[in-house]
């Protein structure tokens, strides 16, 4: 390092030396060994990948070192959700760093913030640079501020190197580079163009990202001679193995710092020794905790910071951690030693089911569902979990598990009768709300029962937390549309009851009815705790926009105390939680419905569960709910495996593999002259991921669990799992655009085209998913049409990919919080509306029913026939001369609309005048259903936007080509008020939209932002104006082609 020394002021009277002159041949520094390693790599101009267990922390001090040594512009990209908080911390630190030779660094370098609005426009603000220094006497601060502002407008700061912090949603803003326009208050001023020679991307995994795209960024940085740090705040990430493997031939240009759990345990003694020995305050009794406590600069500026003991802990068993709790569901009969060994009634039923279906050739989807009932480890009842099945016409609909299986198979099929009985048992479990209302409810306790009891007790007592503020994350292992809403509705039902019935005698329930705490160290029962009851004075709740989070506030009286309690509940699933962990999760209680299953359900298809590393996260508390018997046994096995990872013994396979993940890439010798790897002899063989998009720790843990399962005397569970695993794995290896379609009973129709690649002049035959949306090039930009609708002469955007995935779906999967969704699922809703409008417009008052509505697959034949007759009736002429005529119209209206088969039966009992007006509107003009004739109907279902908006929407979607013009404002296919999508669902009688309109709309809102970004990126690439630091631009530049259709087939 070329800098001689660096000091940090953290209070008026305390200034600490962060980096000083060498002592005894060692660098005198109060920073951690890995912090100094990263800084040295940065000064050498390398690109460094950092996989830590928390925030980067070291950005301000690193920027100072880079500026002093090279005087270069620096770009700092931070996820938007933490940008303001992080930049505030960094500004406080930056204005507290100085050296004796230079003084405060803010006198020579500008620290700025970029404000990027939702439309992508960028404004670089100098307000955040703290024109008034943080430290010094008043006359110095005032004088400096006056001179600095004067210098800004007179060109005194024009050529100062700049550090610009940028909030990132998905990728870097398009117009940041070379910009000269800066703003102070409302005034614009010109500074030298921003030309970064070092890039810091922080906490990349806390925004939407893709390793494939990160690889392109690394390549661009190296090609342009730009150094950088790409930081991830967690060391176990999906796809990490493949990503690091691809970088193996670039290790001369890329350094990797990976701090896994076992690495931290093994390096603890060495790193502690280094820090204590280099500290001038060191004496015989000096311990690491003394060092951490006395060194504010170390806690603030080092990578590991105040979390040092979490990074480098003493070995301890996972099951003995204070934040791990296990609650056994139901009243317990067995003795302590029988908790894992005894078979619960449902264990015996599941064992029989697996045996009975062993010889049955079931599709993978249904075999998974029956052999591994998803409701065992779920907060959902069987009736709340749906699956899609095909009807006789090959069209699909979603039904609860039990109804779907009855419709799909013969009840006498092997194992099915027992499975249906099992569904009935779990559906008829104890209902807390019904019990409070005095209604009969069964005695059987399920995890569904316990969930609502725990929330109830958190409101009226101090069961989970003695804090007055609680953050609870309810994480289910079933991931499908509508699941979170069902849990939320049940919570709301309970809260509504509590608002009306506040007496504790009405709502108090004995804990022993529900669960018993388990001591995991002894595998035994814990003494039951006394619950402190409260009188509720008032209670209310709010829902956030996405409907996935709710805030509950209650004013309570406990004894003679009055307290106000605030509870935040986040509803999520294991797949979403691994991808999008809340920033403040360390303050949260995580509720899990049992051991993490090897096989879980995503939508309604089996999926290999990822995210065992979630158990290593430092939540305030992790609570498992478990049944006695097999369920508890599986939880014990998982705990034993994690015990092996973080416990005393490092010779076991799981500890060896985890250490290998880090040590393989860490430097042999660190910059501070100590070893970067343990002296203990480890087998440095990284576990090969069986799926390219999972993290290696998941692979290692799952193998251990499978090995344990293979040794059990009962082999049916293992055999079923192996077969299902082979099926899922083979489908993943095929890399098809629709894993669900292959694993279930859906079929994919392909459209074959002969195309000309316009950029290469080459003809080729390609295949596209017929029902997939592609971007067709038009005069105004691009429009979405189905692949099967392409015609000779059409030009479209083709995405080169081995998995047949479309360009838009690739970026939805890579960037969106709704990564499990596809473009077809969003736009398919509007295709349904278009098909409905087209179908009813084909009916006139003289039509004869001849399957005109066959495209409306979501309606039954009876519903189709009913809507046909309804349209004919509405269009038919009626003479209205007397009161009797009006009465006759009303009676006929009620007769036609009042049947269960009529999708508009909610309108059967409208007032006479409204019925007459609607009937008159339909009769007027041509015998044809215009958009305006449907307005009174859709308004009764809740539509509250302007008439012109309704007409414009229908006109757009019925054109069958969906406009997403990059340069103009297109029609958006989502609504600020969700009720409008609900109204459209009611209009066309689509139960899927009616039940799930909130999630569909939310997904549409989030995904549309991605589509607009993609559109802008396509435009830049086609115009030759791509941004070298924009991840999306570089991927599109590499893999996008413009094709012209020569012929079909």
PDB file of C-alpha atoms in Angstrom, residues 739-872:
ATOM      1  CA  UNK A 739     -39.897 -27.835 -16.656  1.00  0.00           C
ATOM      2  CA  UNK A 740     -43.390 -27.948 -15.191  1.00  0.00           C
ATOM      3  CA  UNK A 741     -44.859 -29.048 -18.487  1.00  0.00           C
ATOM      4  CA  UNK A 742     -42.531 -32.024 -18.787  1.00  0.00           C
ATOM      5  CA  UNK A 743     -42.849 -33.076 -15.191  1.00  0.00           C
ATOM      6  CA  UNK A 744     -46.632 -32.848 -15.231  1.00  0.00           C
ATOM      7  CA  UNK A 745     -49.078 -33.926 -17.920  1.00  0.00           C
ATOM      8  CA  UNK A 746     -48.993 -30.741 -19.948  1.00  0.00           C
ATOM      9  CA  UNK A 747     -47.865 -30.941 -23.563  1.00  0.00           C
ATOM     10  CA  UNK A 748     -45.867 -28.395 -25.552  1.00  0.00           C
ATOM     11  CA  UNK A 749     -46.623 -27.608 -29.160  1.00  0.00           C
ATOM     12  CA  UNK A 750     -43.679 -26.390 -31.243  1.00  0.00           C
ATOM     13  CA  UNK A 751     -43.737 -24.072 -34.242  1.00  0.00           C
ATOM     14  CA  UNK A 752     -41.005 -24.723 -36.799  1.00  0.00           C
ATOM     15  CA  UNK A 753     -39.775 -21.836 -38.921  1.00  0.00           C
ATOM     16  CA  UNK A 754     -37.173 -21.290 -41.592  1.00  0.00           C
ATOM     17  CA  UNK A 755     -35.579 -17.953 -40.764  1.00  0.00           C
ATOM     18  CA  UNK A 756     -32.870 -15.643 -42.062  1.00  0.00           C
ATOM     19  CA  UNK A 757     -30.477 -14.203 -39.454  1.00  0.00           C
ATOM     20  CA  UNK A 758     -30.301 -10.604 -40.667  1.00  0.00           C
ATOM     21  CA  UNK A 759     -27.048  -9.841 -38.879  1.00  0.00           C
ATOM     22  CA  UNK A 760     -25.275 -12.910 -40.346  1.00  0.00           C
ATOM     23  CA  UNK A 761     -27.108 -13.561 -43.599  1.00  0.00           C
ATOM     24  CA  UNK A 762     -27.573 -17.242 -42.669  1.00  0.00           C
ATOM     25  CA  UNK A 763     -30.748 -19.304 -43.120  1.00  0.00           C
ATOM     26  CA  UNK A 764     -31.685 -21.868 -40.476  1.00  0.00           C
ATOM     27  CA  UNK A 765     -34.614 -23.963 -39.240  1.00  0.00           C
ATOM     28  CA  UNK A 766     -35.597 -23.104 -35.636  1.00  0.00           C
ATOM     29  CA  UNK A 767     -38.314 -24.295 -33.246  1.00  0.00           C
ATOM     30  CA  UNK A 768     -40.316 -22.028 -30.939  1.00  0.00           C
ATOM     31  CA  UNK A 769     -42.915 -22.757 -28.282  1.00  0.00           C
ATOM     32  CA  UNK A 770     -46.127 -22.181 -30.252  1.00  0.00           C
ATOM     33  CA  UNK A 771     -47.935 -20.604 -27.294  1.00  0.00           C
ATOM     34  CA  UNK A 772     -44.950 -18.562 -26.165  1.00  0.00           C
ATOM     35  CA  UNK A 773     -44.844 -14.802 -26.684  1.00  0.00           C
ATOM     36  CA  UNK A 774     -42.068 -13.333 -28.833  1.00  0.00           C
ATOM     37  CA  UNK A 775     -41.183  -9.747 -29.738  1.00  0.00           C
ATOM     38  CA  UNK A 776     -42.137  -8.965 -33.322  1.00  0.00           C
ATOM     39  CA  UNK A 777     -40.459  -5.864 -34.736  1.00  0.00           C
ATOM     40  CA  UNK A 778     -42.851  -3.133 -35.856  1.00  0.00           C
ATOM     41  CA  UNK A 779     -42.444   0.425 -37.082  1.00  0.00           C
ATOM     42  CA  UNK A 780     -42.933   1.727 -33.527  1.00  0.00           C
ATOM     43  CA  UNK A 781     -40.716  -0.724 -31.693  1.00  0.00           C
ATOM     44  CA  UNK A 782     -41.753  -4.239 -30.712  1.00  0.00           C
ATOM     45  CA  UNK A 783     -45.069  -5.970 -30.061  1.00  0.00           C
ATOM     46  CA  UNK A 784     -45.824  -9.300 -28.425  1.00  0.00           C
ATOM     47  CA  UNK A 785     -47.467 -11.995 -30.479  1.00  0.00           C
ATOM     48  CA  UNK A 786     -47.640 -15.762 -30.097  1.00  0.00           C
ATOM     49  CA  UNK A 787     -44.929 -17.641 -31.990  1.00  0.00           C
ATOM     50  CA  UNK A 788     -47.548 -19.633 -33.908  1.00  0.00           C
ATOM     51  CA  UNK A 789     -48.905 -16.352 -35.341  1.00  0.00           C
ATOM     52  CA  UNK A 790     -45.648 -15.397 -37.099  1.00  0.00           C
ATOM     53  CA  UNK A 791     -45.984 -15.093 -40.869  1.00  0.00           C
ATOM     54  CA  UNK A 792     -43.435 -15.049 -43.731  1.00  0.00           C
ATOM     55  CA  UNK A 793     -41.830 -11.624 -43.938  1.00  0.00           C
ATOM     56  CA  UNK A 794     -42.204 -10.916 -40.195  1.00  0.00           C
ATOM     57  CA  UNK A 795     -39.057  -9.849 -38.360  1.00  0.00           C
ATOM     58  CA  UNK A 796     -38.678 -10.830 -34.720  1.00  0.00           C
ATOM     59  CA  UNK A 797     -36.150 -10.948 -31.908  1.00  0.00           C
ATOM     60  CA  UNK A 798     -34.620 -14.372 -31.359  1.00  0.00           C
ATOM     61  CA  UNK A 799     -32.812 -15.252 -28.164  1.00  0.00           C
ATOM     62  CA  UNK A 800     -30.002 -17.772 -28.597  1.00  0.00           C
ATOM     63  CA  UNK A 801     -30.382 -20.222 -25.714  1.00  0.00           C
ATOM     64  CA  UNK A 802     -30.009 -23.976 -25.287  1.00  0.00           C
ATOM     65  CA  UNK A 803     -33.135 -24.132 -23.125  1.00  0.00           C
ATOM     66  CA  UNK A 804     -35.553 -22.641 -25.722  1.00  0.00           C
ATOM     67  CA  UNK A 805     -36.337 -19.921 -23.192  1.00  0.00           C
ATOM     68  CA  UNK A 806     -37.559 -16.653 -24.663  1.00  0.00           C
ATOM     69  CA  UNK A 807     -35.613 -13.423 -24.174  1.00  0.00           C
ATOM     70  CA  UNK A 808     -38.255 -11.930 -21.890  1.00  0.00           C
ATOM     71  CA  UNK A 809     -38.652 -15.067 -19.779  1.00  0.00           C
ATOM     72  CA  UNK A 810     -34.878 -15.240 -19.367  1.00  0.00           C
ATOM     73  CA  UNK A 811     -34.800 -11.763 -17.836  1.00  0.00           C
ATOM     74  CA  UNK A 812     -37.974 -12.349 -15.807  1.00  0.00           C
ATOM     75  CA  UNK A 813     -36.291 -15.438 -14.362  1.00  0.00           C
ATOM     76  CA  UNK A 814     -33.006 -13.577 -13.789  1.00  0.00           C
ATOM     77  CA  UNK A 815     -34.290 -10.257 -12.460  1.00  0.00           C
ATOM     78  CA  UNK A 816     -37.836 -10.464 -11.175  1.00  0.00           C
ATOM     79  CA  UNK A 817     -39.026 -11.180  -7.653  1.00  0.00           C
ATOM     80  CA  UNK A 818     -41.649 -13.222  -9.511  1.00  0.00           C
ATOM     81  CA  UNK A 819     -38.994 -15.435 -11.102  1.00  0.00           C
ATOM     82  CA  UNK A 820     -41.305 -18.468 -10.984  1.00  0.00           C
ATOM     83  CA  UNK A 821     -43.701 -16.726 -13.347  1.00  0.00           C
ATOM     84  CA  UNK A 822     -43.536 -16.476 -17.118  1.00  0.00           C
ATOM     85  CA  UNK A 823     -44.644 -13.847 -19.580  1.00  0.00           C
ATOM     86  CA  UNK A 824     -47.288 -16.285 -20.820  1.00  0.00           C
ATOM     87  CA  UNK A 825     -48.886 -16.490 -17.356  1.00  0.00           C
ATOM     88  CA  UNK A 826     -49.323 -12.711 -17.223  1.00  0.00           C
ATOM     89  CA  UNK A 827     -50.361 -12.036 -20.790  1.00  0.00           C
ATOM     90  CA  UNK A 828     -52.342 -15.286 -20.885  1.00  0.00           C
ATOM     91  CA  UNK A 829     -54.877 -13.629 -18.569  1.00  0.00           C
ATOM     92  CA  UNK A 830     -55.507 -10.965 -21.188  1.00  0.00           C
ATOM     93  CA  UNK A 831     -55.604 -13.548 -23.954  1.00  0.00           C
ATOM     94  CA  UNK A 832     -58.470 -15.142 -22.017  1.00  0.00           C
ATOM     95  CA  UNK A 833     -60.282 -11.795 -22.009  1.00  0.00           C
ATOM     96  CA  UNK A 834     -59.633 -11.361 -25.744  1.00  0.00           C
ATOM     97  CA  UNK A 835     -60.931 -14.890 -26.457  1.00  0.00           C
ATOM     98  CA  UNK A 836     -64.051 -14.197 -24.397  1.00  0.00           C
ATOM     99  CA  UNK A 837     -64.808 -10.924 -26.207  1.00  0.00           C
ATOM    100  CA  UNK A 838     -64.187 -12.532 -29.601  1.00  0.00           C
ATOM    101  CA  UNK A 839     -66.444 -15.478 -28.712  1.00  0.00           C
ATOM    102  CA  UNK A 840     -69.424 -13.446 -27.492  1.00  0.00           C
ATOM    103  CA  UNK A 841     -69.069 -11.046 -30.419  1.00  0.00           C
ATOM    104  CA  UNK A 842     -69.630 -14.017 -32.728  1.00  0.00           C
ATOM    105  CA  UNK A 843     -73.149 -14.409 -31.239  1.00  0.00           C
ATOM    106  CA  UNK A 844     -76.137 -12.518 -32.540  1.00  0.00           C
ATOM    107  CA  UNK A 845     -79.834 -12.744 -31.693  1.00  0.00           C
ATOM    108  CA  UNK A 846     -80.382 -15.368 -34.422  1.00  0.00           C
ATOM    109  CA  UNK A 847     -77.357 -17.599 -33.671  1.00  0.00           C
ATOM    110  CA  UNK A 848     -77.685 -21.348 -33.148  1.00  0.00           C
ATOM    111  CA  UNK A 849     -75.383 -22.912 -30.539  1.00  0.00           C
ATOM    112  CA  UNK A 850     -72.599 -24.718 -32.342  1.00  0.00           C
ATOM    113  CA  UNK A 851     -69.592 -24.629 -30.012  1.00  0.00           C
ATOM    114  CA  UNK A 852     -68.862 -20.954 -30.704  1.00  0.00           C
ATOM    115  CA  UNK A 853     -67.365 -20.748 -27.202  1.00  0.00           C
ATOM    116  CA  UNK A 854     -64.978 -23.715 -27.434  1.00  0.00           C
ATOM    117  CA  UNK A 855     -61.934 -21.470 -26.888  1.00  0.00           C
ATOM    118  CA  UNK A 856     -63.199 -20.556 -23.393  1.00  0.00           C
ATOM    119  CA  UNK A 857     -61.459 -23.526 -21.767  1.00  0.00           C
ATOM    120  CA  UNK A 858     -61.976 -22.254 -18.206  1.00  0.00           C
ATOM    121  CA  UNK A 859     -65.775 -22.578 -18.494  1.00  0.00           C
ATOM    122  CA  UNK A 860     -67.722 -25.825 -18.268  1.00  0.00           C
ATOM    123  CA  UNK A 861     -69.989 -26.859 -21.140  1.00  0.00           C
ATOM    124  CA  UNK A 862     -72.986 -25.850 -19.046  1.00  0.00           C
ATOM    125  CA  UNK A 863     -71.487 -22.384 -18.424  1.00  0.00           C
ATOM    126  CA  UNK A 864     -70.720 -21.939 -22.131  1.00  0.00           C
ATOM    127  CA  UNK A 865     -74.247 -22.879 -23.133  1.00  0.00           C
ATOM    128  CA  UNK A 866     -75.638 -20.539 -20.475  1.00  0.00           C
ATOM    129  CA  UNK A 867     -73.561 -17.533 -21.591  1.00  0.00           C
ATOM    130  CA  UNK A 868     -74.588 -18.238 -25.203  1.00  0.00           C
ATOM    131  CA  UNK A 869     -78.255 -18.071 -24.269  1.00  0.00           C
ATOM    132  CA  UNK A 870     -77.642 -15.030 -22.075  1.00  0.00           C
ATOM    133  CA  UNK A 871     -76.055 -13.054 -24.926  1.00  0.00           C
ATOM    134  CA  UNK A 872     -78.894 -14.011 -27.275  1.00  0.00           C
TER     135      UNK A 872
END
